[in-house]
Tab-separated table of C-alpha atoms and ligand atoms in Angstrom:
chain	number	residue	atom	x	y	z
A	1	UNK	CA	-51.821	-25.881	25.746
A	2	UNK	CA	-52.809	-23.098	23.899
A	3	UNK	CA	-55.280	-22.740	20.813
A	4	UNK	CA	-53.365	-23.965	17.561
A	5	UNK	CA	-53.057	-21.632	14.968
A	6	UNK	CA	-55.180	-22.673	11.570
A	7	UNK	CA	-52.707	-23.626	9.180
A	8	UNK	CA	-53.169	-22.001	5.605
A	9	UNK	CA	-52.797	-24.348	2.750
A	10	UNK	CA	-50.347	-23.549	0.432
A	11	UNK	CA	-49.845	-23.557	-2.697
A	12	UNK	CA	-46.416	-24.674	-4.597
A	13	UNK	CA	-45.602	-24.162	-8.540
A	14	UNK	CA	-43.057	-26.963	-9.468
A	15	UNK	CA	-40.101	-25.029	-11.045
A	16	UNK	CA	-38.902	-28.017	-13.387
A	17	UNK	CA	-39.042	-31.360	-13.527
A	18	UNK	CA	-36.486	-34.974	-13.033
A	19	UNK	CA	-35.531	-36.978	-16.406
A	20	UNK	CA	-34.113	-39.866	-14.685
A	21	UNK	CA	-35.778	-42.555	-17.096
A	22	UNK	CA	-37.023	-44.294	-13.972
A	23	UNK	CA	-40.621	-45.207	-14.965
A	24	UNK	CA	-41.056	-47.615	-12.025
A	25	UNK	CA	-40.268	-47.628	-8.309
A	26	UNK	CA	-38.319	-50.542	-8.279
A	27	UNK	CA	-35.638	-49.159	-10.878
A	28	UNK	CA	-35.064	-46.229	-8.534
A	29	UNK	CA	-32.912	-46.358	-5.086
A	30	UNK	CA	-33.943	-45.898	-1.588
A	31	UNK	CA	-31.428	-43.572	-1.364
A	32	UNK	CA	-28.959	-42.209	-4.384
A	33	UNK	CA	-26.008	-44.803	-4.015
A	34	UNK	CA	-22.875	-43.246	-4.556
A	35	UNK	CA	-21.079	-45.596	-5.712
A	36	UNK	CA	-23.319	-45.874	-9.344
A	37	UNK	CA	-22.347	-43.857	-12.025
A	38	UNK	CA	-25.148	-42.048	-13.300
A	39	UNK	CA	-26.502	-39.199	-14.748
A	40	UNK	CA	-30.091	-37.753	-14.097
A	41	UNK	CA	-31.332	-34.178	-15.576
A	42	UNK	CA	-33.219	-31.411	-13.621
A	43	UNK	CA	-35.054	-29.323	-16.550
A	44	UNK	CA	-35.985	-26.065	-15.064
A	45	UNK	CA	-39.046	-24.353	-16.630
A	46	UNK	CA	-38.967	-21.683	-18.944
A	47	UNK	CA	-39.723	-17.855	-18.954
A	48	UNK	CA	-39.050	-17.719	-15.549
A	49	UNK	CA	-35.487	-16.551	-15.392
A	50	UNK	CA	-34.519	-19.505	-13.618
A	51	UNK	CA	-30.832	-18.954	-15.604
A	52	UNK	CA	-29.730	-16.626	-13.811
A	53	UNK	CA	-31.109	-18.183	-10.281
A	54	UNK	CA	-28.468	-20.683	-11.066
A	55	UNK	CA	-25.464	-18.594	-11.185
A	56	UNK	CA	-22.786	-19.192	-9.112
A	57	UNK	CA	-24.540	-22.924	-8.501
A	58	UNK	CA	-21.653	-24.901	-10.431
A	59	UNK	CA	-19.186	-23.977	-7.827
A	60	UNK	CA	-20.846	-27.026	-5.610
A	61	UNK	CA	-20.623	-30.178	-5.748
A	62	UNK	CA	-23.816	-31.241	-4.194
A	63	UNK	CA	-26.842	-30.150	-4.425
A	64	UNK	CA	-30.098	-30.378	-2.029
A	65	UNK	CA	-33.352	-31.404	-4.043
A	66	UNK	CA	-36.593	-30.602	-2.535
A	67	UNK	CA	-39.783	-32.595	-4.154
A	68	UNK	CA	-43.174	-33.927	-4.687
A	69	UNK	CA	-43.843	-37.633	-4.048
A	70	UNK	CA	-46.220	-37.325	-6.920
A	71	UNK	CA	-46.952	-40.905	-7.587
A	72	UNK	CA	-47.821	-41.637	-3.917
A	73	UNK	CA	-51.829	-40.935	-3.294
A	74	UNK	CA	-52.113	-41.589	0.575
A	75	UNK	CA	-49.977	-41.559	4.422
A	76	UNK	CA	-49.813	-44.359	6.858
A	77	UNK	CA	-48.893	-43.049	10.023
A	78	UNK	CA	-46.412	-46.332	10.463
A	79	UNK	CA	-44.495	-47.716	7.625
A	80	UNK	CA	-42.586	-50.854	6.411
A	81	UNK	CA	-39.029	-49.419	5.892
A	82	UNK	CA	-37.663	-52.010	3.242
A	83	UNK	CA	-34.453	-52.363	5.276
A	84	UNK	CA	-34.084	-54.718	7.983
A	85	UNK	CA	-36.687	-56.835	10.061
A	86	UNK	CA	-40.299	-56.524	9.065
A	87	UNK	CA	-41.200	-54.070	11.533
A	88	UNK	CA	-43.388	-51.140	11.420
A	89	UNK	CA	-41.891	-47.739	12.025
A	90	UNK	CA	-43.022	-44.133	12.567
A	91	UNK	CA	-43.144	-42.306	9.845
A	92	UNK	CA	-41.133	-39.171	10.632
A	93	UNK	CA	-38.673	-41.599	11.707
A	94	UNK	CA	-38.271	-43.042	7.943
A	95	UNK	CA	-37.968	-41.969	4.565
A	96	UNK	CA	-40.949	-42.918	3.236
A	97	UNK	CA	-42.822	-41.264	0.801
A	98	UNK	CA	-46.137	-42.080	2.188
A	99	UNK	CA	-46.458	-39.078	4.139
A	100	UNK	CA	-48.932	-36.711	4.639
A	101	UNK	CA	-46.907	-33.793	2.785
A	102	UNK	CA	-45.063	-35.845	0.425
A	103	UNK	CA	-41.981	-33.741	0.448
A	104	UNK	CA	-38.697	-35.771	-0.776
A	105	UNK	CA	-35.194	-34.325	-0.007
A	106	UNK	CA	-32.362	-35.765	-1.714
A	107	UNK	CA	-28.545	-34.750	-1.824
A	108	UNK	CA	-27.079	-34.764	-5.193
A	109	UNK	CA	-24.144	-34.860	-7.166
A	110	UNK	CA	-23.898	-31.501	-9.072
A	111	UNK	CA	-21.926	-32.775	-12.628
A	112	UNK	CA	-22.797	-29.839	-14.655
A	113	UNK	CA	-25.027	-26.536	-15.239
A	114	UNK	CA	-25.937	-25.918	-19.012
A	115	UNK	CA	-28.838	-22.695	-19.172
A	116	UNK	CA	-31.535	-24.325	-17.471
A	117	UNK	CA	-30.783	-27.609	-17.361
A	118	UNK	CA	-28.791	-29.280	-14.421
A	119	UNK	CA	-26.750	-32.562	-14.925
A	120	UNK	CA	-26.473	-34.280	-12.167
A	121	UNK	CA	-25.397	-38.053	-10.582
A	122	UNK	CA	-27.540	-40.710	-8.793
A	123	UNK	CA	-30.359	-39.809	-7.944
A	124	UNK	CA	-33.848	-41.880	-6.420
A	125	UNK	CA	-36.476	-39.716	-7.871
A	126	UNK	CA	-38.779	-41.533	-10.552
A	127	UNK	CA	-39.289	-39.725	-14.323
A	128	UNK	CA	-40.802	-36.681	-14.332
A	129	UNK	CA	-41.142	-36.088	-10.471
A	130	UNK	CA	-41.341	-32.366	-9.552
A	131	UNK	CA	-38.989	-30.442	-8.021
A	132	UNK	CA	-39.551	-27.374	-5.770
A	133	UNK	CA	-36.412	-26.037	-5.039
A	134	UNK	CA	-32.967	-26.207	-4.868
A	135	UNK	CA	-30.031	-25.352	-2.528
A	136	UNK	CA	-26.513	-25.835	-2.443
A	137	UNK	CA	-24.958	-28.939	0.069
A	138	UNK	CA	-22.581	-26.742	2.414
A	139	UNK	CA	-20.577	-29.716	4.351
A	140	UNK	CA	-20.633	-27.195	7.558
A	141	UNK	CA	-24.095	-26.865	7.332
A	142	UNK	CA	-25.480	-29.997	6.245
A	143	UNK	CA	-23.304	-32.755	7.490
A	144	UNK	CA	-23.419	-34.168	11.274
A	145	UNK	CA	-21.266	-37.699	10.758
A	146	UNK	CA	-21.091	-38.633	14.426
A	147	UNK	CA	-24.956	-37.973	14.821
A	148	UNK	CA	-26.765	-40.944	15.937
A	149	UNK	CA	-29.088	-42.228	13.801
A	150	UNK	CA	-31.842	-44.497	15.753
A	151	UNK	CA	-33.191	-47.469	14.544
A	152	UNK	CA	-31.390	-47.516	11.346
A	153	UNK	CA	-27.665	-47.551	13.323
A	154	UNK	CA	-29.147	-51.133	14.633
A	155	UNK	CA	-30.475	-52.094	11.324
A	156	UNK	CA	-27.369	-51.148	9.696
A	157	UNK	CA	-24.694	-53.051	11.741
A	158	UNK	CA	-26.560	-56.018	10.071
A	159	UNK	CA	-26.532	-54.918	6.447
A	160	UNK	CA	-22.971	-53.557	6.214
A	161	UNK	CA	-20.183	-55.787	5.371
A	162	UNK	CA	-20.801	-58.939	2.912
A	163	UNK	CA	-24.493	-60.115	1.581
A	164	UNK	CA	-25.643	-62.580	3.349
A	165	UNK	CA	-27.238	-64.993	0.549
A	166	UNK	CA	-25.670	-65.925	-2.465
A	167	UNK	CA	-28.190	-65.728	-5.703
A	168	UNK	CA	-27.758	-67.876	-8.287
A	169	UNK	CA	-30.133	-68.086	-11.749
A	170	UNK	CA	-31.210	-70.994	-13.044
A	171	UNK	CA	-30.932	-71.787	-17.269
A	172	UNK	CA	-34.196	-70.740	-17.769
A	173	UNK	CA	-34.205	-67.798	-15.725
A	174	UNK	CA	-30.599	-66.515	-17.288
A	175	UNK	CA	-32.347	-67.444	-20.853
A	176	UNK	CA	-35.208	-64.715	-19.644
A	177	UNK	CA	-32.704	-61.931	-18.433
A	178	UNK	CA	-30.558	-62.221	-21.725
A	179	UNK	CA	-33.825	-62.270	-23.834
A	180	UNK	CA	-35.222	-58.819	-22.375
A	181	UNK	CA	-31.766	-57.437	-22.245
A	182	UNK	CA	-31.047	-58.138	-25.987
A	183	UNK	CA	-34.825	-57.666	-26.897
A	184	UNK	CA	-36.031	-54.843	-25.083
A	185	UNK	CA	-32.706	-53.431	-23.193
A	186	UNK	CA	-34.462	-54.425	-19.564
A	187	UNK	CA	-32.469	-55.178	-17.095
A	188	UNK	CA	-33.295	-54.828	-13.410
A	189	UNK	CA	-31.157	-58.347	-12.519
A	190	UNK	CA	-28.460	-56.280	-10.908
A	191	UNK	CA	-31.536	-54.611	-8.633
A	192	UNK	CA	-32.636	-57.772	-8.091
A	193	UNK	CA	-29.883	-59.697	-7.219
A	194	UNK	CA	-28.484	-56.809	-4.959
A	195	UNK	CA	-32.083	-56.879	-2.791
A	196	UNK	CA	-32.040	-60.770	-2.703
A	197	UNK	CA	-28.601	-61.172	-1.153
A	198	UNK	CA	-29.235	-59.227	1.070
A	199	UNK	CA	-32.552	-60.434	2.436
A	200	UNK	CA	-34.739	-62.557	0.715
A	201	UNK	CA	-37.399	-63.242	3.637
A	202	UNK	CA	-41.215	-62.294	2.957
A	203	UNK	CA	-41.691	-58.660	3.136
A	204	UNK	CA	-44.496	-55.989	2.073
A	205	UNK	CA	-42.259	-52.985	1.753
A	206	UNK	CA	-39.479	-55.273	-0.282
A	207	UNK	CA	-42.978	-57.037	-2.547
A	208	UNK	CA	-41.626	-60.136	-1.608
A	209	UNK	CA	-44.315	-63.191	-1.058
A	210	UNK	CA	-44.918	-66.479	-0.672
A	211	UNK	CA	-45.907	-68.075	-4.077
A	212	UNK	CA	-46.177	-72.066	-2.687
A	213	UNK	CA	-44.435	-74.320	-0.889
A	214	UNK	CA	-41.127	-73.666	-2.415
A	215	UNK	CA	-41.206	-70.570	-4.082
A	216	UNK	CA	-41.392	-67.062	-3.477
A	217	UNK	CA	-42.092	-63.750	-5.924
A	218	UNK	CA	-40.440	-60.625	-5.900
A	219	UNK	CA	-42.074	-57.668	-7.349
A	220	UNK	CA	-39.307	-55.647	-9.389
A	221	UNK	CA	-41.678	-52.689	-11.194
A	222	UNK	CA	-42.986	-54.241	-14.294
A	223	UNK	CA	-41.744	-57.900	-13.483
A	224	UNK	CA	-41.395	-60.985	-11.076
A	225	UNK	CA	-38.432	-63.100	-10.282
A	226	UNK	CA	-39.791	-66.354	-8.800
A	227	UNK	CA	-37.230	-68.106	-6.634
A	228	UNK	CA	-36.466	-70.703	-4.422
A	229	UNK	CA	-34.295	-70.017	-0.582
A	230	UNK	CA	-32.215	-72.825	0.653
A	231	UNK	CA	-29.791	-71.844	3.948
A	232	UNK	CA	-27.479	-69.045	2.100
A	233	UNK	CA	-28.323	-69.972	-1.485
A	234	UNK	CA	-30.922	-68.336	-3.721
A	235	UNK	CA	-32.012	-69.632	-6.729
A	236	UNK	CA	-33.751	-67.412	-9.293
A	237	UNK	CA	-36.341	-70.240	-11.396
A	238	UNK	CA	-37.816	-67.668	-13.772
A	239	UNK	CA	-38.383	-63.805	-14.554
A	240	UNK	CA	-42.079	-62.892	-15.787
A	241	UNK	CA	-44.099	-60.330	-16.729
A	242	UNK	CA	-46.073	-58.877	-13.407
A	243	UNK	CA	-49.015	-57.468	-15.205
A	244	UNK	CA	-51.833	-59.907	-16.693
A	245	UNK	CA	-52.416	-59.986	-20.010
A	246	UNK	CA	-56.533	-58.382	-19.701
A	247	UNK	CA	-54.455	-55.464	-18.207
A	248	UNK	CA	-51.825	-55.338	-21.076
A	249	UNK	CA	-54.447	-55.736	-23.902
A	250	UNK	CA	-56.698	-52.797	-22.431
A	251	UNK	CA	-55.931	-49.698	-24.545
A	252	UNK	CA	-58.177	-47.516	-21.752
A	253	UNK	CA	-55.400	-48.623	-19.026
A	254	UNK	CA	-52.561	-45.455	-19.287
A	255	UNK	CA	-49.031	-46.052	-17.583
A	256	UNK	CA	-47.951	-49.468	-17.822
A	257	UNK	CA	-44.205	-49.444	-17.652
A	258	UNK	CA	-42.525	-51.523	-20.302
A	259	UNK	CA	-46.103	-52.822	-22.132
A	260	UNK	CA	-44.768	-53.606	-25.007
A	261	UNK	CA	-41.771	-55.580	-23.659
A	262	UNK	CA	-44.686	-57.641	-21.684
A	263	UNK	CA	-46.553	-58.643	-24.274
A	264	UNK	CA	-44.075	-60.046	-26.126
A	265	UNK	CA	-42.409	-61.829	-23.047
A	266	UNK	CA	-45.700	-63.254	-22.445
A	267	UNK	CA	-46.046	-64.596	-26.039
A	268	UNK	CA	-42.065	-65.894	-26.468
A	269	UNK	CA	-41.868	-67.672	-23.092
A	270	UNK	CA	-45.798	-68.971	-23.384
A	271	UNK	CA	-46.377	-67.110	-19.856
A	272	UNK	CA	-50.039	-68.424	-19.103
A	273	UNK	CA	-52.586	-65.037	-17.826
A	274	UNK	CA	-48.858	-63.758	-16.642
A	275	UNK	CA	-47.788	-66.487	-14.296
A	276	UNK	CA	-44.875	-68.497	-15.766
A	277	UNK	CA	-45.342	-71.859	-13.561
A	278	UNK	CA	-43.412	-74.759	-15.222
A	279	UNK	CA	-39.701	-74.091	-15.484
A	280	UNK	CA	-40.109	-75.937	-18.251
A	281	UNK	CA	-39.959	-73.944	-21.421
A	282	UNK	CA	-38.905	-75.406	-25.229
A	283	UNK	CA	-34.887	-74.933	-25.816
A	284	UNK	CA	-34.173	-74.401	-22.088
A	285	UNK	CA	-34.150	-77.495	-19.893
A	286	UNK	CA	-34.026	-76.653	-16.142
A	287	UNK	CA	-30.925	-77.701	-14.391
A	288	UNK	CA	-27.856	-77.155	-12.794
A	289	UNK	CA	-27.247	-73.612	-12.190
A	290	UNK	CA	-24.759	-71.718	-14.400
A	291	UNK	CA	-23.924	-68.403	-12.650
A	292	UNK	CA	-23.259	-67.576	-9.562
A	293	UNK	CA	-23.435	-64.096	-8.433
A	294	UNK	CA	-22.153	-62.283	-5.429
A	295	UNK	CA	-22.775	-58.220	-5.779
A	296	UNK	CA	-19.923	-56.334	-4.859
B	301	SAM	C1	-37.194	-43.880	0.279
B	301	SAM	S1	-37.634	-42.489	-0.682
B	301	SAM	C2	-36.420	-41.322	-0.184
B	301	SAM	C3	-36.562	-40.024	-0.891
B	301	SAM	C4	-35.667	-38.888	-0.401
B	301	SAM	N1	-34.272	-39.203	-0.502
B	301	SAM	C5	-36.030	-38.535	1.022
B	301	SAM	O1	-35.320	-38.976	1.908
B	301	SAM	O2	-37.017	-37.789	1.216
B	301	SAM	C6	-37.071	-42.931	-2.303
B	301	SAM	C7	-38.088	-43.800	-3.003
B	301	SAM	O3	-39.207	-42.984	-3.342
B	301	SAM	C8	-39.864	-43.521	-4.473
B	301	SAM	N2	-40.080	-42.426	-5.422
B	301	SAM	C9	-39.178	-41.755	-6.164
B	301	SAM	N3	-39.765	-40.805	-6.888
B	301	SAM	C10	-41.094	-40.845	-6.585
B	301	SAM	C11	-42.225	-40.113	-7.005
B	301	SAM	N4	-42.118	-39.123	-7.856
B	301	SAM	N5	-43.446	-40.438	-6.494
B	301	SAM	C12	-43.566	-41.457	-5.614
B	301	SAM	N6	-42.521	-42.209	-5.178
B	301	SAM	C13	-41.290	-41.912	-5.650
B	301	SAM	C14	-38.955	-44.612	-5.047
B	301	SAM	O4	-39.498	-45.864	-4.656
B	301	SAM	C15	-37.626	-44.373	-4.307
B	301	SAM	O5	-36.906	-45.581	-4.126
């Protein structure tokens, strides 16, 4: 083999930035689903005559987004893709953003091109992640359909077609959802309830963990949902605030999604150092479950 060539390091300017509102991970998809309707901004920078770098752009109706993992710090050479078994995977062969460049590339919907601001559809790039470039989708470029597509094609035959589990929340934990959405317009139950019919097993790259015997957390950004798995049924007990309270109370510590919203869940629900363990809570009695959900 011959001697490599010493790579320079390079150095990239950002040339605007993502408002997609996304402050956490969890609120953002592994992959822009189609099927949402949404719109995201790009905001180009100024003074850099990036209006007229965008002529003739509106004519497509996808877009390519290159960009900068910027919230990841580190690689791991094999990953926990979130889909399918709990099985570790080579990186290049995922879409992870722990990588040792942490380049993201993302088709788009293109909805609209005002000056230097792009509208565009679903997207899965966090709040104020930088973007590098952009390049129109050309279908005869870009798009292979009958490629194969390794270890996803296997992992896929399982996850197409109906969920598997059906999720159901309990009194207490519907009384929690309607309380943040009325209170402090969170949601992430439709998230939630998506990832848990799916697959509700223990899983790193999903944050989902044993919490006892019975019960099991998963990790949705700011918050828990603690649940319960019985053959095809899941039942959602309670929704809680995921960081404690010494955390929350700590003016130093920058960041915290929704920190507000937490500290008052905490102190309506009594959540004890921001574990909710009894399902017991004044005004809502635990019992029968009221709604059932299957996501479409
Ligand atoms: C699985 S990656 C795929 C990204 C891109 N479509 C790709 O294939 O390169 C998408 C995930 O990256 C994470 N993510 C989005 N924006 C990020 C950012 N700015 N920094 C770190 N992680 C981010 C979110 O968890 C999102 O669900």
């Amino acid at each position: 083999m011959s001697e490599p060539i010493p790579a320079p390091s390079l150095t990239l300017h950002p040339i605007g930035y993502v408002r997609s509102g996304k402050q956490v991970k969890f609120q953002t998809l592994h992959q822009p689903a189609e099927s949402t309707e949404e719109r995201n901004l790009i905001e180009l920078l100024p003074d850099q005559d990036y209006e007229h770098a965008l002529r003739d752009l509106a004519g497509f109706s996808r877009i390519w987004l290159v960009w900068w993992f910027h919230k990841n710090p580190n690689w791991r050479p094999l990953v926990l893709p979130p889909r399918g078994p709990a099985q570790r995977r080579g990186l290049f062969a995922t879409r992870s953003p722990h990588r040792p460049n942490p380049i993201g590339l993302t088709p788009v919907k293109l909805l609209g091109v005002e000056k230097r601001v792009l509208i565009i559809g679903p997207c899965d790039l966090m709040e104020g992640t930088p973007v590098f470039d952009i390049k129109p989708y050309i279908p005869a470029y870009d798009s292979f359909p009958d490629s194969a597509a390794g270890w996803t094609d296997e992992v896929d035959d399982g996850f197409d077609g109906p969920p598997s589990f059906t999720v159901r929340l309990t009194p207490l934990a519907l009384a929690h959802a309607d309380w943040l959405r009325t209170n402090w317009k969170v949601d992430f139950t439709a998230r939630l309830l998506e990832l848990l019919s799916r697959d509700p097993t223990v899983h790193r790259g999903r944050r989902i963990r044993r919490r006892n015997e019975s019960q099991f957390v998963i990790g949705c950004g700011a918050w828990r949902a603690v649940f319960r798995v019985e053959t095809e049924v899941v039942e959602i007990d309670s929704l809680e605030a995921a960081y404690p309270l010494r955390f929350l109370g700590d003016a130093e510590r920058e960041g915290i999604p929704d920190r507000n919203a937490q500290l008052a869940f905490i102190a309506r629900w009594k959540q004890e150092k921001g574990v909710t363990d009894s399902p017991t809570v004044r005004g809502v009695k635990p019992g029968p479950t009221t709604r059932r959900v299957r996501p479409q």
